[in-house]
Amino acid sequence: MRVSIENAIRELLDDKLEVLSSEVKETLSFLFNTEEGKECFNDWFQSNSINSEEISGVDFEKMYSKISGHVNINVRKPVFPVVFMRKFQKIAALFIIPLVIGAVTFLYYSQKSNRELSNELAAITNYDTYKVLPLNLEYVSPPGARLKILLTDSTEVCLNGNSRLFVSRDFGRNERRVKLDGEAFFDVRRNEKQKFIVDAGAIDVIALGTSFYVQAYPSEKTIEAVLLRGKVAVEYNEQQIILEPNQKYTYIKENNKENLSKNIETKRYKAWTDGELIFENDTMEEIIRRLEHFYNVTIVVENPEIYSYGFTASLANCSIEQIMEYMKLSSPIDYKVIKNEIRLSSRK
């Protein structure tokens, strides 16, 4: 159920709120994604009741991040069995944000004197110096969620849980560069005049038009890039390695070593974007890492021998409880779920 336009804008401007309610997201989507909504917004604009005191302290950067991080996100709900992936709208928050910022800015400036208005607009024009508006757009996919994004060049990105994608305001002018903290799948729109560059920390992944996967969580021991289609270059320390389809590049942070694996099965690196997890004789350490990011849980291993187990499975639209049951049936492992924590123990 949608809330009123005024209440939606008020919640958007509430500095104490980190996450927009589902009702507010529904209202914002209606206002800026439909023709009927745009007409309603224009009508409301003429008789708004938000005053200058409410607008004068707007934290534009927080509002910008709040919308980009939470509009059009489907978060997994604890239902058994759970269907935690739906089709996402291919509308990036980038197209919604300027309209909302324009709306609240108009509301604020419409109540200023001409002299005040002139001064305030001068500050916005020079926002690089005054930081009135953010220089970069930050997309945030909370733990346990997947976020699909359509960039301005029509490149499609899917962020896994607990991931962030930073897009420069200069994106598409001279180059197409983004920064990734976390895990993402990219389907890059081809543009021979502009490379698409993913800054993944120690390495850059460079492409023209291709589909590839990057894992670059700051807390992980490695950075990975897997090529599904096209061709990419991985650049580290001014050296490049060219990846062909079905190849995987791994950078090991501890010793700055690089590794290239060929003829790998790449389906698993795309399947998670549609709610499917594929394990191919993966180690327990790798399985735990993926489950924690995917389901927003903490997994504690009580017996070290559990790390010696491996699993092969293809699991689509399963709850974490269903996956734990599969592991219990296929190995001498037992588990306990305590709120958001899962404890694994050996079964005698």
Short mmCIF file of C-alpha atoms in Angstrom, two decimals:
data_model
loop_
_atom_site.label_atom_id
_atom_site.label_comp_id
_atom_site.label_asym_id
_atom_site.label_seq_id
_atom_site.Cartn_x
_atom_site.Cartn_y
_atom_site.Cartn_z
CA MET A 1 0.00 0.00 0.00
CA ARG A 2 1.37 3.38 -0.99
CA VAL A 3 1.66 6.32 1.39
CA SER A 4 0.81 9.91 0.51
CA ILE A 5 3.28 11.94 -1.56
CA GLU A 6 3.90 14.31 1.34
CA ASN A 7 4.64 11.48 3.77
CA ALA A 8 6.93 9.82 1.24
CA ILE A 9 8.96 13.00 0.81
CA ARG A 10 9.05 13.57 4.56
CA GLU A 11 10.44 10.07 5.16
CA LEU A 12 12.95 10.58 2.37
CA LEU A 13 14.16 13.74 4.11
CA ASP A 14 14.21 12.20 7.61
CA ASP A 15 17.88 12.10 8.54
CA LYS A 16 17.24 9.52 11.26
CA LEU A 17 15.98 6.89 8.83
CA GLU A 18 18.56 4.67 7.15
CA VAL A 19 16.12 2.50 5.18
CA LEU A 20 12.99 3.58 3.34
CA SER A 21 9.82 1.67 4.20
CA SER A 22 8.33 -0.59 1.54
CA GLU A 23 5.29 1.72 1.34
CA VAL A 24 7.51 4.74 0.62
CA LYS A 25 9.47 2.84 -2.02
CA GLU A 26 6.18 1.88 -3.66
CA THR A 27 5.08 5.52 -3.68
CA LEU A 28 8.39 6.76 -5.14
CA SER A 29 8.30 4.07 -7.80
CA PHE A 30 4.73 5.11 -8.71
CA LEU A 31 5.63 8.82 -8.83
CA PHE A 32 8.69 8.56 -11.02
CA ASN A 33 8.19 5.37 -13.01
CA THR A 34 4.64 5.96 -14.30
CA GLU A 35 2.97 8.72 -16.28
CA GLU A 36 0.05 8.81 -13.86
CA GLY A 37 2.45 9.18 -10.95
CA LYS A 38 4.28 12.07 -12.60
CA GLU A 39 0.98 13.89 -13.10
CA CYS A 40 0.07 13.33 -9.44
CA PHE A 41 3.46 14.65 -8.38
CA ASN A 42 3.08 17.77 -10.51
CA ASP A 43 -0.37 18.44 -9.04
CA TRP A 44 0.92 18.00 -5.52
CA PHE A 45 3.86 20.26 -6.28
CA GLN A 46 1.52 23.23 -6.70
CA SER A 47 0.07 22.94 -3.18
CA ASN A 48 2.80 21.37 -1.08
CA SER A 49 3.00 21.97 2.63
CA ILE A 50 6.66 21.29 3.37
CA ASN A 51 8.29 24.36 4.86
CA SER A 52 11.80 25.73 4.56
CA GLU A 53 12.81 24.69 8.10
CA GLU A 54 12.31 21.06 7.14
CA ILE A 55 14.35 21.40 3.96
CA SER A 56 17.17 23.66 5.14
CA GLY A 57 19.05 20.83 6.87
CA VAL A 58 18.81 18.30 4.08
CA ASP A 59 21.77 15.94 3.88
CA PHE A 60 21.75 15.49 0.11
CA GLU A 61 24.50 12.85 0.13
CA LYS A 62 22.61 10.67 2.62
CA MET A 63 19.35 11.09 0.73
CA TYR A 64 21.12 10.26 -2.54
CA SER A 65 22.62 7.10 -1.05
CA LYS A 66 19.37 6.15 0.67
CA ILE A 67 17.44 6.10 -2.61
CA SER A 68 20.15 4.41 -4.66
CA GLY A 69 20.68 1.77 -2.01
CA HIS A 70 17.09 0.86 -1.29
CA VAL A 71 14.77 1.65 -4.18
CA ASN A 72 13.99 -1.45 -6.28
CA ILE A 73 15.57 -3.90 -3.84
CA ASN A 74 13.91 -7.23 -3.08
CA VAL A 75 15.06 -8.53 0.30
CA ARG A 76 14.68 -12.21 1.13
CA LYS A 77 11.86 -12.76 3.61
CA PRO A 78 12.04 -15.57 6.23
CA VAL A 79 9.31 -17.78 4.74
CA PHE A 80 9.73 -21.56 4.32
CA PRO A 81 10.13 -22.40 1.54
CA VAL A 82 11.46 -19.03 0.49
CA VAL A 83 11.39 -17.50 -2.94
CA PHE A 84 13.93 -14.75 -2.45
CA MET A 85 14.57 -13.65 -6.00
CA ARG A 86 12.10 -11.87 -8.23
CA LYS A 87 12.56 -10.07 -11.49
CA PHE A 88 13.91 -6.59 -10.85
CA GLN A 89 12.80 -3.54 -12.77
CA LYS A 90 15.51 -2.37 -15.12
CA ILE A 91 15.29 1.17 -13.82
CA ALA A 92 18.30 2.47 -11.93
CA ALA A 93 17.83 4.76 -8.99
CA LEU A 94 20.00 7.17 -10.98
CA PHE A 95 16.93 8.22 -12.98
CA ILE A 96 14.77 8.72 -9.90
CA ILE A 97 17.20 10.66 -7.75
CA PRO A 98 17.52 13.86 -9.82
CA LEU A 99 13.72 14.22 -9.84
CA VAL A 100 13.48 13.89 -6.08
CA ILE A 101 16.44 16.17 -5.48
CA GLY A 102 14.90 18.65 -7.88
CA ALA A 103 11.61 18.44 -6.01
CA VAL A 104 13.01 19.10 -2.55
CA THR A 105 15.37 21.75 -3.87
CA PHE A 106 12.43 23.52 -5.52
CA LEU A 107 10.43 23.36 -2.30
CA TYR A 108 13.29 24.93 -0.41
CA TYR A 109 14.20 27.63 -2.89
CA SER A 110 10.60 28.58 -3.64
CA GLN A 111 10.40 30.08 -0.15
CA LYS A 112 13.63 32.06 -0.30
CA SER A 113 14.07 35.69 -1.25
CA ASN A 114 15.65 36.44 -4.62
CA ARG A 115 18.93 37.40 -2.99
CA GLU A 116 19.05 34.24 -0.88
CA LEU A 117 18.07 32.18 -3.91
CA SER A 118 20.90 33.61 -5.95
CA ASN A 119 23.44 32.80 -3.24
CA GLU A 120 22.15 29.29 -2.71
CA LEU A 121 22.11 28.48 -6.43
CA ALA A 122 25.69 29.69 -6.72
CA ALA A 123 26.65 27.15 -4.07
CA ILE A 124 24.89 24.34 -5.94
CA THR A 125 26.58 25.28 -9.20
CA ASN A 126 29.89 24.99 -7.37
CA TYR A 127 28.99 21.79 -5.55
CA ASP A 128 32.49 20.35 -6.05
CA THR A 129 33.72 22.86 -3.47
CA TYR A 130 30.75 23.01 -1.13
CA LYS A 131 29.76 19.34 -1.38
CA VAL A 132 26.08 20.20 -1.57
CA LEU A 133 25.47 17.29 -3.94
CA PRO A 134 27.45 14.03 -4.00
CA LEU A 135 30.21 13.53 -6.53
CA ASN A 136 29.54 9.84 -6.83
CA LEU A 137 26.48 7.63 -6.89
CA GLU A 138 26.68 4.73 -4.47
CA TYR A 139 24.53 1.64 -4.97
CA VAL A 140 24.22 -0.52 -1.85
CA SER A 141 22.92 -4.08 -1.73
CA PRO A 142 22.27 -4.94 1.93
CA PRO A 143 23.20 -8.36 3.33
CA GLY A 144 20.80 -11.04 2.14
CA ALA A 145 19.61 -9.07 -0.90
CA ARG A 146 20.37 -8.85 -4.59
CA LEU A 147 20.22 -5.50 -6.40
CA LYS A 148 19.93 -5.16 -10.18
CA ILE A 149 21.04 -1.86 -11.71
CA LEU A 150 20.82 -0.37 -15.17
CA LEU A 151 23.61 2.15 -15.71
CA THR A 152 23.26 5.15 -18.00
CA ASP A 153 25.12 3.34 -20.83
CA SER A 154 22.62 0.44 -20.59
CA THR A 155 25.14 -1.81 -18.86
CA GLU A 156 23.37 -4.21 -16.50
CA VAL A 157 24.85 -4.96 -13.08
CA CYS A 158 23.67 -7.34 -10.37
CA LEU A 159 25.11 -6.79 -6.88
CA ASN A 160 25.17 -9.62 -4.39
CA GLY A 161 24.45 -9.10 -0.69
CA ASN A 162 26.66 -6.76 1.33
CA SER A 163 28.09 -5.16 -1.83
CA ARG A 164 28.59 -1.57 -2.99
CA LEU A 165 29.06 -0.09 -6.43
CA PHE A 166 30.41 3.44 -6.79
CA VAL A 167 29.71 5.30 -10.05
CA SER A 168 31.44 8.59 -10.78
CA ARG A 169 29.39 11.59 -11.90
CA ASP A 170 31.76 11.65 -14.91
CA PHE A 171 30.73 8.12 -15.93
CA GLY A 172 30.41 7.94 -19.73
CA ARG A 173 32.16 11.22 -20.50
CA ASN A 174 35.73 10.11 -21.10
CA GLU A 175 35.57 6.59 -19.74
CA ARG A 176 33.19 4.21 -18.02
CA ARG A 177 34.71 3.50 -14.61
CA VAL A 178 33.05 2.03 -11.53
CA LYS A 179 34.42 0.84 -8.19
CA LEU A 180 33.26 -2.41 -6.63
CA ASP A 181 33.40 -3.45 -2.98
CA GLY A 182 31.78 -6.86 -2.93
CA GLU A 183 30.45 -9.23 -5.58
CA ALA A 184 28.80 -8.41 -8.90
CA PHE A 185 27.91 -9.71 -12.33
CA PHE A 186 28.32 -7.28 -15.24
CA ASP A 187 26.69 -7.41 -18.68
CA VAL A 188 28.47 -4.52 -20.38
CA ARG A 189 26.96 -2.63 -23.30
CA ARG A 190 29.53 -2.60 -26.09
CA ASN A 191 31.18 0.72 -26.86
CA GLU A 192 34.43 0.49 -28.82
CA LYS A 193 35.24 4.13 -28.05
CA GLN A 194 35.05 3.70 -24.28
CA LYS A 195 36.40 0.94 -22.12
CA PHE A 196 34.38 -0.24 -19.15
CA ILE A 197 36.64 -0.42 -16.09
CA VAL A 198 35.86 -2.08 -12.78
CA ASP A 199 38.14 -0.91 -9.99
CA ALA A 200 38.31 -3.98 -7.76
CA GLY A 201 40.94 -2.75 -5.34
CA ALA A 202 44.33 -4.18 -6.22
CA ILE A 203 43.26 -4.94 -9.80
CA ASP A 204 41.27 -3.33 -12.61
CA VAL A 205 39.03 -5.41 -14.88
CA ILE A 206 38.77 -3.76 -18.31
CA ALA A 207 36.22 -4.58 -21.03
CA LEU A 208 34.52 -3.17 -24.12
CA GLY A 209 31.38 -5.29 -24.37
CA THR A 210 31.16 -8.51 -22.43
CA SER A 211 29.67 -10.49 -19.54
CA PHE A 212 31.85 -11.16 -16.54
CA TYR A 213 31.86 -11.72 -12.78
CA VAL A 214 33.97 -9.96 -10.16
CA GLN A 215 34.38 -10.77 -6.47
CA ALA A 216 36.20 -8.04 -4.54
CA TYR A 217 35.02 -8.09 -0.93
CA PRO A 218 37.60 -6.18 1.15
CA SER A 219 37.41 -8.88 3.85
CA GLU A 220 38.14 -11.78 1.49
CA LYS A 221 41.58 -13.30 0.89
CA THR A 222 41.30 -13.14 -2.91
CA ILE A 223 39.93 -11.03 -5.74
CA GLU A 224 38.36 -12.97 -8.62
CA ALA A 225 37.32 -12.24 -12.18
CA VAL A 226 35.52 -14.78 -14.38
CA LEU A 227 34.76 -14.22 -18.08
CA LEU A 228 31.58 -15.66 -19.57
CA ARG A 229 31.43 -13.83 -22.93
CA GLY A 230 33.66 -11.48 -24.91
CA LYS A 231 37.13 -10.51 -23.75
CA VAL A 232 38.49 -8.63 -20.75
CA ALA A 233 41.89 -7.52 -19.52
CA VAL A 234 42.88 -7.75 -15.88
CA GLU A 235 45.42 -5.13 -14.95
CA TYR A 236 47.69 -5.39 -11.91
CA ASN A 237 50.88 -3.44 -11.23
CA GLU A 238 50.87 -2.07 -14.82
CA GLN A 239 50.77 -5.59 -16.26
CA GLN A 240 47.82 -7.06 -18.14
CA ILE A 241 46.42 -10.57 -18.45
CA ILE A 242 43.84 -11.13 -21.20
CA LEU A 243 40.99 -13.45 -20.28
CA GLU A 244 39.20 -15.61 -22.81
CA PRO A 245 35.71 -17.06 -22.18
CA ASN A 246 35.59 -19.76 -19.48
CA GLN A 247 38.71 -18.49 -17.77
CA LYS A 248 39.10 -17.36 -14.17
CA TYR A 249 41.65 -14.92 -12.78
CA THR A 250 42.50 -15.00 -9.07
CA TYR A 251 44.58 -12.44 -7.19
CA ILE A 252 45.87 -13.62 -3.79
CA LYS A 253 46.17 -10.65 -1.46
CA GLU A 254 48.51 -12.24 1.09
CA ASN A 255 51.43 -12.71 -1.29
CA ASN A 256 50.35 -10.60 -4.32
CA LYS A 257 50.27 -13.71 -6.50
CA GLU A 258 48.15 -14.19 -9.63
CA ASN A 259 46.59 -17.36 -10.97
CA LEU A 260 44.77 -18.11 -14.24
CA SER A 261 42.40 -21.09 -14.51
CA LYS A 262 41.21 -22.26 -17.93
CA ASN A 263 38.20 -24.24 -19.17
CA ILE A 264 36.14 -23.70 -16.03
CA GLU A 265 32.36 -24.12 -15.76
CA THR A 266 31.05 -20.56 -15.59
CA LYS A 267 27.33 -21.12 -15.01
CA ARG A 268 27.64 -20.78 -11.24
CA TYR A 269 29.03 -17.25 -11.57
CA LYS A 270 25.81 -16.07 -13.23
CA ALA A 271 23.23 -18.40 -11.64
CA TRP A 272 23.18 -16.62 -8.26
CA THR A 273 21.69 -13.50 -9.89
CA ASP A 274 18.54 -15.59 -10.51
CA GLY A 275 18.44 -17.19 -7.07
CA GLU A 276 20.35 -20.40 -7.84
CA LEU A 277 23.43 -21.57 -5.97
CA ILE A 278 25.74 -24.07 -7.65
CA PHE A 279 28.45 -25.91 -5.73
CA GLU A 280 30.98 -28.07 -7.58
CA ASN A 281 32.98 -29.99 -5.02
CA ASP A 282 33.58 -26.69 -3.24
CA THR A 283 35.39 -26.61 0.08
CA MET A 284 33.41 -25.88 3.22
CA GLU A 285 35.25 -22.58 3.60
CA GLU A 286 34.07 -21.45 0.16
CA ILE A 287 30.52 -22.69 0.78
CA ILE A 288 30.30 -20.83 4.09
CA ARG A 289 31.54 -17.62 2.49
CA ARG A 290 28.92 -17.76 -0.24
CA LEU A 291 26.06 -18.69 2.08
CA GLU A 292 26.87 -15.89 4.51
CA HIS A 293 26.74 -13.25 1.76
CA PHE A 294 23.70 -14.75 0.06
CA TYR A 295 21.51 -15.27 3.12
CA ASN A 296 22.84 -12.67 5.57
CA VAL A 297 23.74 -15.25 8.22
CA THR A 298 26.80 -15.97 10.33
CA ILE A 299 28.01 -19.58 10.19
CA VAL A 300 30.17 -20.88 13.05
CA VAL A 301 32.11 -24.14 12.65
CA GLU A 302 32.46 -25.90 16.00
CA ASN A 303 34.59 -28.84 14.79
CA PRO A 304 37.62 -28.22 12.50
CA GLU A 305 37.16 -31.52 10.62
CA ILE A 306 34.06 -30.03 9.01
CA TYR A 307 36.37 -27.92 6.84
CA SER A 308 37.58 -31.11 5.12
CA TYR A 309 34.17 -31.78 3.56
CA GLY A 310 33.20 -30.75 0.03
CA PHE A 311 29.84 -30.54 -1.73
CA THR A 312 28.38 -30.67 -5.22
CA ALA A 313 24.84 -29.44 -5.68
CA SER A 314 22.57 -27.15 -7.69
CA LEU A 315 20.00 -25.47 -5.42
CA ALA A 316 17.40 -23.09 -6.84
CA ASN A 317 15.25 -20.80 -4.70
CA CYS A 318 16.02 -22.67 -1.47
CA SER A 319 15.91 -21.32 2.06
CA ILE A 320 19.02 -21.54 4.21
CA GLU A 321 17.24 -24.21 6.29
CA GLN A 322 16.74 -26.35 3.19
CA ILE A 323 20.43 -26.08 2.33
CA MET A 324 21.40 -27.05 5.89
CA GLU A 325 19.14 -30.10 5.63
CA TYR A 326 20.83 -31.11 2.38
CA MET A 327 24.26 -30.84 4.00
CA LYS A 328 23.03 -32.84 6.99
CA LEU A 329 21.76 -35.66 4.76
CA SER A 330 24.89 -35.82 2.61
CA SER A 331 27.53 -35.65 5.36
CA PRO A 332 27.98 -36.24 9.11
CA ILE A 333 27.09 -32.63 9.92
CA ASP A 334 24.47 -31.33 12.30
CA TYR A 335 23.36 -27.74 12.73
CA LYS A 336 21.52 -25.36 15.04
CA VAL A 337 19.90 -22.09 14.04
CA ILE A 338 19.99 -19.38 16.69
CA LYS A 339 18.43 -16.19 15.32
CA ASN A 340 20.82 -15.09 12.55
CA GLU A 341 23.58 -17.55 13.46
CA ILE A 342 24.05 -21.14 12.30
CA ARG A 343 26.35 -23.44 14.26
CA LEU A 344 27.78 -26.50 12.49
CA SER A 345 28.92 -29.52 14.48
CA SER A 346 30.03 -33.06 13.68
CA ARG A 347 27.48 -35.80 14.00
CA LYS A 348 28.78 -38.96 15.63
#
